[in-house]
Short mmCIF file of C-alpha atoms in Angstrom, two decimals:
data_model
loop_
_atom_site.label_atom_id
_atom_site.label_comp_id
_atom_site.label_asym_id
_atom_site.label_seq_id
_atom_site.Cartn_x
_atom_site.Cartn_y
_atom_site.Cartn_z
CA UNK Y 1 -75.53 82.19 28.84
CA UNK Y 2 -75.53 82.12 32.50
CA UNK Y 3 -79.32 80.73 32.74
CA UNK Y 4 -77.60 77.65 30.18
CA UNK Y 5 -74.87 77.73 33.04
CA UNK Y 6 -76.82 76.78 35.40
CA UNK Y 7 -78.59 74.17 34.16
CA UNK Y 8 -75.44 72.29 33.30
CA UNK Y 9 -75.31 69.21 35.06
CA UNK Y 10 -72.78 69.71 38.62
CA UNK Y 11 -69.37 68.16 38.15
CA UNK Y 12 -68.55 68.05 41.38
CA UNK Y 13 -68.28 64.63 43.60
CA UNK Y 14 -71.94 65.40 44.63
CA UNK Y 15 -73.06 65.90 41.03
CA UNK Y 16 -72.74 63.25 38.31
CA UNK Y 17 -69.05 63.36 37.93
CA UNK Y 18 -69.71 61.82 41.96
CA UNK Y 19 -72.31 59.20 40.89
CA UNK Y 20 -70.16 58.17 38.10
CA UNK Y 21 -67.31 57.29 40.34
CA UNK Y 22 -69.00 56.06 43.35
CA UNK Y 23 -70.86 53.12 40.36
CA UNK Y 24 -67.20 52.74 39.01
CA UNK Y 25 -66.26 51.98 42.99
CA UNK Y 26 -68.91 49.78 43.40
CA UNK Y 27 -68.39 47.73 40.47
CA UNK Y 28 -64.34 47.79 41.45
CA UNK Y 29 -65.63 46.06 44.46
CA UNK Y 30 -67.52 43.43 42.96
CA UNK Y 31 -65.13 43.02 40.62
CA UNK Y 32 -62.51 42.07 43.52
CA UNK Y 33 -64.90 39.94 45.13
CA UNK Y 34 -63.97 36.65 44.13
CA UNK Y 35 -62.41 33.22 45.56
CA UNK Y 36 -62.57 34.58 49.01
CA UNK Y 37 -66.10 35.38 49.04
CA UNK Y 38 -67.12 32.21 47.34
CA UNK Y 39 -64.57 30.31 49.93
CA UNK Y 40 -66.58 32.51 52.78
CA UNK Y 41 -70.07 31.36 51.52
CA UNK Y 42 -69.03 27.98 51.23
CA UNK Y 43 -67.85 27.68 54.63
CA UNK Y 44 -71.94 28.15 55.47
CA UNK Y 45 -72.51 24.71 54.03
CA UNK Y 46 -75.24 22.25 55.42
CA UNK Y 47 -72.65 20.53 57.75
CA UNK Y 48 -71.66 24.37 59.18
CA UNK Y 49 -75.62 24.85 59.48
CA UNK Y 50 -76.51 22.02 61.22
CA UNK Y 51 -73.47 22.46 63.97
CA UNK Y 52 -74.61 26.42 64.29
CA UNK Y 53 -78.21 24.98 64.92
CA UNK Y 54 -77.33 22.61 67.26
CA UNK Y 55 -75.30 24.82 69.06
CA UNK Y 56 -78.10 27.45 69.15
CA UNK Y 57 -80.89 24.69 70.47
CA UNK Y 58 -77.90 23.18 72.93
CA UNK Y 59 -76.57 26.47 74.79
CA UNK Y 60 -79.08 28.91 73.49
CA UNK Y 61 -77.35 32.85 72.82
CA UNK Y 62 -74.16 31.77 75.35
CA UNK Y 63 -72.17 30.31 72.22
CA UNK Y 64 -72.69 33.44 69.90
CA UNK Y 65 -69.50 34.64 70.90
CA UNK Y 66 -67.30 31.91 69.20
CA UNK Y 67 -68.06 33.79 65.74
CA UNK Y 68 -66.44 36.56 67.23
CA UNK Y 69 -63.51 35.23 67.58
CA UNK Y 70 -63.54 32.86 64.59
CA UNK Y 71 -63.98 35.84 62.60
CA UNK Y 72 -60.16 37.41 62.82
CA UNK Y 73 -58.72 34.41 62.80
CA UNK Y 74 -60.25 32.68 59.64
CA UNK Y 75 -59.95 36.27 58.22
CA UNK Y 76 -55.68 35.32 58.75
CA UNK Y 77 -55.88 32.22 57.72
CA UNK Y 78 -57.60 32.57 54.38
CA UNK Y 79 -55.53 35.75 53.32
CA UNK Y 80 -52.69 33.78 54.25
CA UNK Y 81 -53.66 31.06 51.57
CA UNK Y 82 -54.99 33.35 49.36
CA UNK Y 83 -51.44 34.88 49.53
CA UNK Y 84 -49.87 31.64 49.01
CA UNK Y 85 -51.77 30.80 45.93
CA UNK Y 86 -51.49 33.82 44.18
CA UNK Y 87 -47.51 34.88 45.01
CA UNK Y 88 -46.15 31.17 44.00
CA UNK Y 89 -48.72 30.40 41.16
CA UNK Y 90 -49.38 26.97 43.60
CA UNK Y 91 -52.01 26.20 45.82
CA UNK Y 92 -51.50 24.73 49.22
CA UNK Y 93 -50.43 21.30 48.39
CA UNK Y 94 -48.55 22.02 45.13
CA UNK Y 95 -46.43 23.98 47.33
CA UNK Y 96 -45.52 21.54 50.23
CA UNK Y 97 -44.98 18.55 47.68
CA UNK Y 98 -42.21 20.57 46.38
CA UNK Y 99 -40.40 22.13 49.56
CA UNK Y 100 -41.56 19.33 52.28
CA UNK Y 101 -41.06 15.33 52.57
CA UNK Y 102 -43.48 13.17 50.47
CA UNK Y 103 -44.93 12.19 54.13
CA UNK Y 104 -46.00 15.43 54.65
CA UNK Y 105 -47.86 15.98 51.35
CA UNK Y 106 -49.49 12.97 51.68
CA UNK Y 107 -50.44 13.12 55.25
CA UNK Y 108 -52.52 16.45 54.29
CA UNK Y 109 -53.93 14.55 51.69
CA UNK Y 110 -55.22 11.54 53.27
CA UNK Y 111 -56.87 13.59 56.25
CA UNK Y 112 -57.95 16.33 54.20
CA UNK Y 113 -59.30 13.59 51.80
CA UNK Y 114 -61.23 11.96 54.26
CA UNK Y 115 -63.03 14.65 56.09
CA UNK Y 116 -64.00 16.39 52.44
CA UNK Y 117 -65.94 12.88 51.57
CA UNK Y 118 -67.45 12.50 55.14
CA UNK Y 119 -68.43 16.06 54.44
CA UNK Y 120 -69.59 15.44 50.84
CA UNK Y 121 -72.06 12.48 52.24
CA UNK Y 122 -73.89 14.62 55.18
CA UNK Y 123 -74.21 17.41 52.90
CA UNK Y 124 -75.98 15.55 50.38
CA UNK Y 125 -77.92 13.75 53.53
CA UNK Y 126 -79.08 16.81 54.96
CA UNK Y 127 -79.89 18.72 51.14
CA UNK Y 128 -82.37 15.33 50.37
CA UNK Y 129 -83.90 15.69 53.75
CA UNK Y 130 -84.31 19.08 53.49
CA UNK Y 131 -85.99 18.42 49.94
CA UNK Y 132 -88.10 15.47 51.46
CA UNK Y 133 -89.38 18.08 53.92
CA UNK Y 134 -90.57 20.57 51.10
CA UNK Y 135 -92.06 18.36 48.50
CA UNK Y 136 -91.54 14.76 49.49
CA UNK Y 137 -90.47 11.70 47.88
CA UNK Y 138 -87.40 9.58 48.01
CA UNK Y 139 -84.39 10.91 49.92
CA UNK Y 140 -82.52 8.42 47.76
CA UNK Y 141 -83.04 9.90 44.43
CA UNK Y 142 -82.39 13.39 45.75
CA UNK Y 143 -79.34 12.51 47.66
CA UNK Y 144 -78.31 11.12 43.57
CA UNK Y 145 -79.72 13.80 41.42
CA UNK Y 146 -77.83 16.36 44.04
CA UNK Y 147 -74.88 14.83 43.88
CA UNK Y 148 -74.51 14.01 40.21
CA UNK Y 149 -75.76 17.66 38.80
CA UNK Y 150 -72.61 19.42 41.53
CA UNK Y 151 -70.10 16.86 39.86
CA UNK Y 152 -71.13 17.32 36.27
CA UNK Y 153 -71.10 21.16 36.19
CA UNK Y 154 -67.80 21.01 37.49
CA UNK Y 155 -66.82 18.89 34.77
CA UNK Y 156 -68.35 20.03 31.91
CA UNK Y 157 -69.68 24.24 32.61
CA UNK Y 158 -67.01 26.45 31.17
CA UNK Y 159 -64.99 27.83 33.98
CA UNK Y 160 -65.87 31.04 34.13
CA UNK Y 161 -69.87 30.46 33.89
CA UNK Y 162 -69.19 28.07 36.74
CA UNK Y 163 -67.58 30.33 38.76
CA UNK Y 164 -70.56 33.15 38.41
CA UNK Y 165 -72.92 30.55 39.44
CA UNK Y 166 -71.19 29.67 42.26
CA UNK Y 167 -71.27 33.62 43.35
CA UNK Y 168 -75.11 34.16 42.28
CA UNK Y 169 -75.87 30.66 44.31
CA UNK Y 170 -74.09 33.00 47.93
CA UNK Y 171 -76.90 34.74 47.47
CA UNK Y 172 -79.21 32.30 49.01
CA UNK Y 173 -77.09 32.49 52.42
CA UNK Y 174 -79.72 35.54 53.08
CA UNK Y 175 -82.86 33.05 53.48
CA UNK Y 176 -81.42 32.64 56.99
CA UNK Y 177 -81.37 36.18 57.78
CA UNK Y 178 -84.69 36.39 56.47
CA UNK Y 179 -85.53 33.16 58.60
CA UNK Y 180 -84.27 35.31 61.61
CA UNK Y 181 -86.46 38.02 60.86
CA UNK Y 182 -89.76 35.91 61.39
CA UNK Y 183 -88.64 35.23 64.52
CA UNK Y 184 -89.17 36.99 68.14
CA UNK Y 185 -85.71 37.66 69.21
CA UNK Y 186 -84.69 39.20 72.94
CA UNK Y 187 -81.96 41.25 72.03
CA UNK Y 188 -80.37 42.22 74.90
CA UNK Y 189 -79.72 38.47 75.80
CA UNK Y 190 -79.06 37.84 72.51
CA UNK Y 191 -75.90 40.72 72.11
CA UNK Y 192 -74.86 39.71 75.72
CA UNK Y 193 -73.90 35.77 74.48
CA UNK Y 194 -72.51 37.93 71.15
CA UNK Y 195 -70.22 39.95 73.41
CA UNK Y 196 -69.51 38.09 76.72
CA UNK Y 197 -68.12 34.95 76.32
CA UNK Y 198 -69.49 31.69 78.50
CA UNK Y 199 -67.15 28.49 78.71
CA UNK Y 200 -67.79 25.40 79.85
CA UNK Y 201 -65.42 23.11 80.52
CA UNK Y 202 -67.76 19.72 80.16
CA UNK Y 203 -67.28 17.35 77.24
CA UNK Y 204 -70.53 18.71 75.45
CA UNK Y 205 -69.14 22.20 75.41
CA UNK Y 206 -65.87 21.44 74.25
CA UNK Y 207 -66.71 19.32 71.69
CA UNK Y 208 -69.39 22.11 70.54
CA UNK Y 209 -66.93 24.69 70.18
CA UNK Y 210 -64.09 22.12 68.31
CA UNK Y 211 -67.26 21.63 66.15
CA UNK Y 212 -68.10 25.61 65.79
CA UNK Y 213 -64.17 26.12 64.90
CA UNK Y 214 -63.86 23.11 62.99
CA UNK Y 215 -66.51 23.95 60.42
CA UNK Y 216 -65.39 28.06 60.31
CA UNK Y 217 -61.64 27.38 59.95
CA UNK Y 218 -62.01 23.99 57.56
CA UNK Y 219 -58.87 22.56 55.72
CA UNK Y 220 -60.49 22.46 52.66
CA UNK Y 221 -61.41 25.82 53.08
CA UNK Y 222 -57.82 27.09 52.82
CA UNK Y 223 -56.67 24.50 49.94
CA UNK Y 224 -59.52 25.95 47.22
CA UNK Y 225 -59.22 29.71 48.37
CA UNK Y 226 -55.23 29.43 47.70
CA UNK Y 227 -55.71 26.91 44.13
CA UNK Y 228 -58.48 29.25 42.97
CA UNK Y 229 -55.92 32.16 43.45
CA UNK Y 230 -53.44 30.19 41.86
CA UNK Y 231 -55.72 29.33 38.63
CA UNK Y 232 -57.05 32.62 38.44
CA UNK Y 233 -53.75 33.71 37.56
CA UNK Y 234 -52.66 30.99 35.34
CA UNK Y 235 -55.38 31.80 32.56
CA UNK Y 236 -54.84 35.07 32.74
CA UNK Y 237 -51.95 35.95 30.37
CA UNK Y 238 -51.40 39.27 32.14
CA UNK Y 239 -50.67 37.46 35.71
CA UNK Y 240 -47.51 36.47 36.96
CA UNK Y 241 -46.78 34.57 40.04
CA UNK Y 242 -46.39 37.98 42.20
CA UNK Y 243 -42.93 36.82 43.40
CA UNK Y 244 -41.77 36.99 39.87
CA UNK Y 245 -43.99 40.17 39.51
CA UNK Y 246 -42.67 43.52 39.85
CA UNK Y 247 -45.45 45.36 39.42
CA UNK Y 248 -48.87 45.54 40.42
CA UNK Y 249 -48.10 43.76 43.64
CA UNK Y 250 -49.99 46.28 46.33
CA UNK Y 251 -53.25 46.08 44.36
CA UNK Y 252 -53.49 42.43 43.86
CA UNK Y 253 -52.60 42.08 48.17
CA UNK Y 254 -55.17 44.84 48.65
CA UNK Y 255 -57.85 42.82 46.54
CA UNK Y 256 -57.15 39.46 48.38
CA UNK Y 257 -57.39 40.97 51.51
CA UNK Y 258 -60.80 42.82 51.16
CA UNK Y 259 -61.73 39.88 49.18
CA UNK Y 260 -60.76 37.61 52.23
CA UNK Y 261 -62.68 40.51 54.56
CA UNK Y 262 -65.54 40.46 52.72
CA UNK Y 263 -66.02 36.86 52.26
CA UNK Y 264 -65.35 35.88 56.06
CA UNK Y 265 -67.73 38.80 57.21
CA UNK Y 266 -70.82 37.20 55.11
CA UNK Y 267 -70.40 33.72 56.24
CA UNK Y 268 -69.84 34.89 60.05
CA UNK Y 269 -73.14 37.41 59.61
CA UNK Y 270 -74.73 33.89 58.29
CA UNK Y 271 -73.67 31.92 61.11
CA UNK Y 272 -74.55 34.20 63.90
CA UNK Y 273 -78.15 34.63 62.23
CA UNK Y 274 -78.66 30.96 62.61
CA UNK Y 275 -77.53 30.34 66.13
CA UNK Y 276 -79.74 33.30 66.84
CA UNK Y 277 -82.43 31.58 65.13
CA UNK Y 278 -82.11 28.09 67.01
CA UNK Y 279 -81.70 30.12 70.23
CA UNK Y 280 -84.76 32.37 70.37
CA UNK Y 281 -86.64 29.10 68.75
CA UNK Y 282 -85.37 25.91 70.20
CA UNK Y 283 -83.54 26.34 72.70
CA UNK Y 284 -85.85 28.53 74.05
CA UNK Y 285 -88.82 25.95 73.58
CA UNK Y 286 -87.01 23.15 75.30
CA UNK Y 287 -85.89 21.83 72.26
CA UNK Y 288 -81.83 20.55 73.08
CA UNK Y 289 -80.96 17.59 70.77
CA UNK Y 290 -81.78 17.73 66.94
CA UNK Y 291 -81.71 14.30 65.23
CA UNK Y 292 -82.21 15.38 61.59
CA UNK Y 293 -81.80 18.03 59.07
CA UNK Y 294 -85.44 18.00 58.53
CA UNK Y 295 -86.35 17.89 62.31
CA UNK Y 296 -84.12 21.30 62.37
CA UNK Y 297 -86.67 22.96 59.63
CA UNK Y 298 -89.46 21.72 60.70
CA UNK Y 299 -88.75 22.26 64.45
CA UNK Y 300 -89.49 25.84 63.58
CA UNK Y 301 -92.56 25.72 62.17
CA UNK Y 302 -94.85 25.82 64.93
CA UNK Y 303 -92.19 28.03 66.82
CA UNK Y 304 -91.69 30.84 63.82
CA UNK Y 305 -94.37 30.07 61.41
CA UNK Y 306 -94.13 27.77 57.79
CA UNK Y 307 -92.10 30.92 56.61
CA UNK Y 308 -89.37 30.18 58.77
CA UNK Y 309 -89.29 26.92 57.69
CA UNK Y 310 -89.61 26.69 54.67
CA UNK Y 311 -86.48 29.45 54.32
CA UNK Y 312 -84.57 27.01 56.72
CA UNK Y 313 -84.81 23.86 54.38
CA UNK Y 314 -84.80 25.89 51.54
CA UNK Y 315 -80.94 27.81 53.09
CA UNK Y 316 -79.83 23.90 53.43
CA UNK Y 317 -80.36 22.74 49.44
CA UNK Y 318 -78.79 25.84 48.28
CA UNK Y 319 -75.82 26.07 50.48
CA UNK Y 320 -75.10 22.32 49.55
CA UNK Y 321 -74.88 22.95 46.06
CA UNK Y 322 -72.75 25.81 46.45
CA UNK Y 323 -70.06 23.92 49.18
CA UNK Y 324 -70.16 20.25 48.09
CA UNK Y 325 -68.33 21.42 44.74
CA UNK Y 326 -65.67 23.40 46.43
CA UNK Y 327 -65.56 20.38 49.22
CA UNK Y 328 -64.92 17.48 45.98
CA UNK Y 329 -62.60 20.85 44.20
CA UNK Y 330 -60.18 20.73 46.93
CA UNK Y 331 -59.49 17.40 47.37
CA UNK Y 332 -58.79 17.45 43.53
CA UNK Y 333 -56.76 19.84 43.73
CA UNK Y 334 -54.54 18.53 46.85
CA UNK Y 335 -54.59 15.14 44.75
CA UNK Y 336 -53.37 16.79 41.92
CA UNK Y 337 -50.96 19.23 42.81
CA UNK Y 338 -49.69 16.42 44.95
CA UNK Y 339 -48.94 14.38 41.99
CA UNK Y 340 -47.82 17.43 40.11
CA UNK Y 341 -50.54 16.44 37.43
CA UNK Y 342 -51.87 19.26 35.12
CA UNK Y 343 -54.99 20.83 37.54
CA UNK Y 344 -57.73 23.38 37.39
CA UNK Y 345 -61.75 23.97 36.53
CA UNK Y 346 -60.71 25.96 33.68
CA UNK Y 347 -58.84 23.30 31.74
CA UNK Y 348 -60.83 20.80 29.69
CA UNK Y 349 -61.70 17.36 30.90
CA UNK Y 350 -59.07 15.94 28.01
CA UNK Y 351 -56.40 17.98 29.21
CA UNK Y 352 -56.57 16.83 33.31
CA UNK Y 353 -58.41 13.65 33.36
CA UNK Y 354 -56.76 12.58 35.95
CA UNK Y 355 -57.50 15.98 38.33
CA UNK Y 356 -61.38 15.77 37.21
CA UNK Y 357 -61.35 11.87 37.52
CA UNK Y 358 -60.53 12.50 41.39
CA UNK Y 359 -62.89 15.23 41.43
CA UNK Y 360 -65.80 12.76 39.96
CA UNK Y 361 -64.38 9.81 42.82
CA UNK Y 362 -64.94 12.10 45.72
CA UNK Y 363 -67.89 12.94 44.83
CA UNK Y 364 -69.06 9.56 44.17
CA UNK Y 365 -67.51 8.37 47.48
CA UNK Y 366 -69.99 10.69 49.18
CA UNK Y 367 -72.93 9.49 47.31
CA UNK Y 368 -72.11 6.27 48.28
CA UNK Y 369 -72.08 6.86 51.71
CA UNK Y 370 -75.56 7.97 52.07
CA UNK Y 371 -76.35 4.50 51.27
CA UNK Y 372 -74.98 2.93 54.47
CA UNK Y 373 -76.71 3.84 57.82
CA UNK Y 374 -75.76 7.60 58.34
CA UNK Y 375 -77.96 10.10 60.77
CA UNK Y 376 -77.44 13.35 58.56
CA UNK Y 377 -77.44 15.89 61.69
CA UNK Y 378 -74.85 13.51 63.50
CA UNK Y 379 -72.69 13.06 60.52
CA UNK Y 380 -72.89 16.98 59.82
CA UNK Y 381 -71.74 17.38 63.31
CA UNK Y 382 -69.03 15.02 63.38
CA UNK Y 383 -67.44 16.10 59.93
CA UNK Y 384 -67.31 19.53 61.76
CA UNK Y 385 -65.78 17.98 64.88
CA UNK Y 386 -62.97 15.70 62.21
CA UNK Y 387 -62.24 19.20 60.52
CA UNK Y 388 -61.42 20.79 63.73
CA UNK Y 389 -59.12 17.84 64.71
CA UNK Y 390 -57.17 18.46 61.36
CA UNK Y 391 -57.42 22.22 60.99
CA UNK Y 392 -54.12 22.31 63.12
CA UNK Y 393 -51.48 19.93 61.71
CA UNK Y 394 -52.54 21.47 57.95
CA UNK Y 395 -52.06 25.04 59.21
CA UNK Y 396 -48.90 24.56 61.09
CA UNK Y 397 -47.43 23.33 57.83
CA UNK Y 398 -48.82 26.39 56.06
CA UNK Y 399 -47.54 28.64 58.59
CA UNK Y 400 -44.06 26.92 57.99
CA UNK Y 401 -44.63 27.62 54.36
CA UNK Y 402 -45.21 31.25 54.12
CA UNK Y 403 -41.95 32.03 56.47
CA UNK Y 404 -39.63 30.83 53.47
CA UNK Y 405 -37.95 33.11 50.77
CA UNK Y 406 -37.81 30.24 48.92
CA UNK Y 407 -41.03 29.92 48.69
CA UNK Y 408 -42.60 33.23 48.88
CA UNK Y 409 -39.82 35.39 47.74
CA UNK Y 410 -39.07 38.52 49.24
CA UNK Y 411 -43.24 38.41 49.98
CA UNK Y 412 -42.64 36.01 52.86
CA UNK Y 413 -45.82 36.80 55.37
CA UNK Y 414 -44.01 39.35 58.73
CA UNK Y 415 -46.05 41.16 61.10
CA UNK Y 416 -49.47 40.88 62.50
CA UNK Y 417 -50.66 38.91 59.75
CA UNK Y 418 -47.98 35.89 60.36
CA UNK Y 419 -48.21 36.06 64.40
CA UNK Y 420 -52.50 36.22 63.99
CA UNK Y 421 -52.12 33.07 61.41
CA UNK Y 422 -50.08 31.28 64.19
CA UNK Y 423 -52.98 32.65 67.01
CA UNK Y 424 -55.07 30.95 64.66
CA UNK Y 425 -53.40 27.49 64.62
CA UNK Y 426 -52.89 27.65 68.28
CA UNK Y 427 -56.94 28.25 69.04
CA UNK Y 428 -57.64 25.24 67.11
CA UNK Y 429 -55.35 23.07 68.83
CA UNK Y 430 -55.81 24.13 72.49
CA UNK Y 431 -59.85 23.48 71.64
CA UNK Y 432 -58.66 19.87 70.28
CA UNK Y 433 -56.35 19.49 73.44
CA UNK Y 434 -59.22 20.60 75.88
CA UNK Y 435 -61.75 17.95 73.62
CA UNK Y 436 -59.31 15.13 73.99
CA UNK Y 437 -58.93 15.92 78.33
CA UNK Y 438 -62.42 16.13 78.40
CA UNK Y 439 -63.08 12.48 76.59
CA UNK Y 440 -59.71 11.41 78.80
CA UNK Y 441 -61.71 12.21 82.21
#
């Protein structure tokens, strides 16, 4: 009896009672792993590529250390939206058109409207160039077929199939950490621009770093993390809006926020990997100025082999198609909450034409505009540099909105939290400020 003993299997946390909960752990985690790691991913998108990489090939491993500091303060400002979204059932804009003046609503709209579609039109611009690069062909059609598959799965995938393809496609993010693996990379310079911060105060350098900051703490970023929170809830008939929601409430905060972790950490681990790339590649060849998304990729070739590449080009297609529907998502869903029409992915096209007609527009707009004279790298650049001018005026109204009981409830946002959201805002506008001097002198 004591031989069978023996030979039972151990129940203890190092047997398979341990591996049993450690796989029930793991899959908790993915589980929780939702809008703010797609929102995080996203925020990688070819415009966010092309300013990292012409950062990297402009002041080499010196400008590493912005994603450092991005990284706590995006980290606020997306839990902070996140929080919004799911406590009030109401995303970002569904909430100010119903506690602030119509002015306000609609002057977060327009600006938030306009950068998503400038955004829309380099992305596409810089995914057909990239595609041009690999295979050839007409940048026209791609810049179509891109543009028209992102809008039409939005429309017409069911929700939640949409939403698992949009976490499989974050995957492809890695292609630039494999990218700066094929590459010869002097570390010690490379964790001294990581760790020691260099500023410059000269027009290029200050527009850089509104640029960096503009495409890592994005507008549009916050309105889909804090509607996809807010949907998430709605069509599940076990959710409340937590401020009506007694129980439950410590869980669902601890989920956004490692959620929000999570998510941030990925697309900062992306971001550094590419300046890293440009750095030990262009900048170190000589290489300052990059003119096209294509000239990027290929730039690298004879520095880090076809591999490198090829993984480059190949990091710009995929990242498009995951960020230009969350770009054309958010201004739907600041349209629509706006207008207090019925929103959401998850609804049929029948029952929110209006929501999915905007969505279908925006995207549209930015197809259009690749059909007007439009340097891809440039635009990509500037859209960062027009998201950085509006980051502030959005957040200070969000960081208005998440002080009120009315609002929030007694889950109004104290502490740390609310003082690093308004750290947050304040970065953004003293790099706009400092931009602005620079142009004045």
């Amino acid at each position: 009896m004591s031989l069978f003993r023996s030979l039972r299997p151990d129940p203890s946390p190092f047997g398979l009672e341990g591996d049993l909960k450690s796989r029930k752990e793991s899959k908790s985690l993915l589980k929780s792993l939702g809008p703010g790691l797609i929102t995080g991913a996203s925020d990688d998108d070819p415009s966010g590529i092309g300013t990292y990489s012409q950062a990297g090939a402009q002041f080499g491993f010196g400008v590493g250390w912005t994603m450092l500091l991005a990284y706590p303060l995006m980290v606020a400002i997306q839990e902070i939206s996140a929080r919004v979204g799911r406590v009030t059932g109401h995303g970002i804009a569904g909430n100010v058109c119903r506690h602030f003046p119509k002015q306000a609503i609609w002057f977060l709209i327009v600006l938030l409207s306009v950068a998503n579609t400038i955004n829309i039109a380099a992305d596409l611009g810089a995914m057909a160039d990239s595609m041009r690069l690999l295979v050839g062909g007409p940048a026209a059609l791609y810049v179509v077929l891109f543009g028209t598959v992102s809008v039409l799965a939005q429309v017409f995938f069911d929700y939640r199939l949409y939403i698992s393809v949009l976490k499989w496609l974050t995957l492809c993010l890695f292609a630039y950490v494999l990218a700066l693996a094929t590459v010869h990379v002097p570390w010690g310079e490379a964790l001294k621009g990581l760790l020691i911060p260099r500023i410059y105060f000269d027009r290029t350098f200050l527009t850089t770093l509104v640029a960096v900051l503009g495409t890592t703490i994005s507008p549009y970023l916050f309105i889909w993390q804090s509607s996809q929170e807010a949907e998430e809830q709605r069509i599940d008939s076990n959710k409340r809006p937590l401020k009506r929601e007694l129980s439950g409430r410590k869980s669902e905060l601890r989920r956004i926020r490692i959620d929000t972790a999570v998510g941030m950490a990925f697309s900062n681990i992306i971001a550094v990997a590419i300046i890293m790339t440009t750095a030990a590649t262009l900048h170190t060849a000589g290489v300052r100025e990059i003119q096209s998304s294509a000239q990027a990729a290929a730039a690298l070739k004879p520095l880090a082999g076809q591999f490198a590449e090829l993984l480059f080009a190949l990091g710009i297609i995929g990242t498009g198609l995951l960020a230009i529907p969350v770009l054309a998502g958010s201004t739907a869903y600041a349209i629509g909450e706006g207008r207090k029409w019925k929103v959401g992915l998850s609804r049929k096209p029948k029952q929110a034409a209006a929501f999915y007609s905007v969505l279908v527009v925006s995207g549209g707009l930015g197809i259009a505009l690749n059909f007007v004279p439009l340097d891809p790298i440039k635009a990509l650049y500037w859209s960062a540099v027009v998201n950085g001018v509006l980051a502030a005026p959005v957040m200070v109204m969000l960081m208005l909105l998440i002080h009120r009981r009315k609002i929030m409830g007694d889950l109004i946002i104290r502490g740390w939290l609310y003082w690093l959201g308004w750290s947050s805002t304040a970065v953004m506008a003293l790099c706009t400020l400092g931009m602005a001097v620079s142009f004045g002198g």
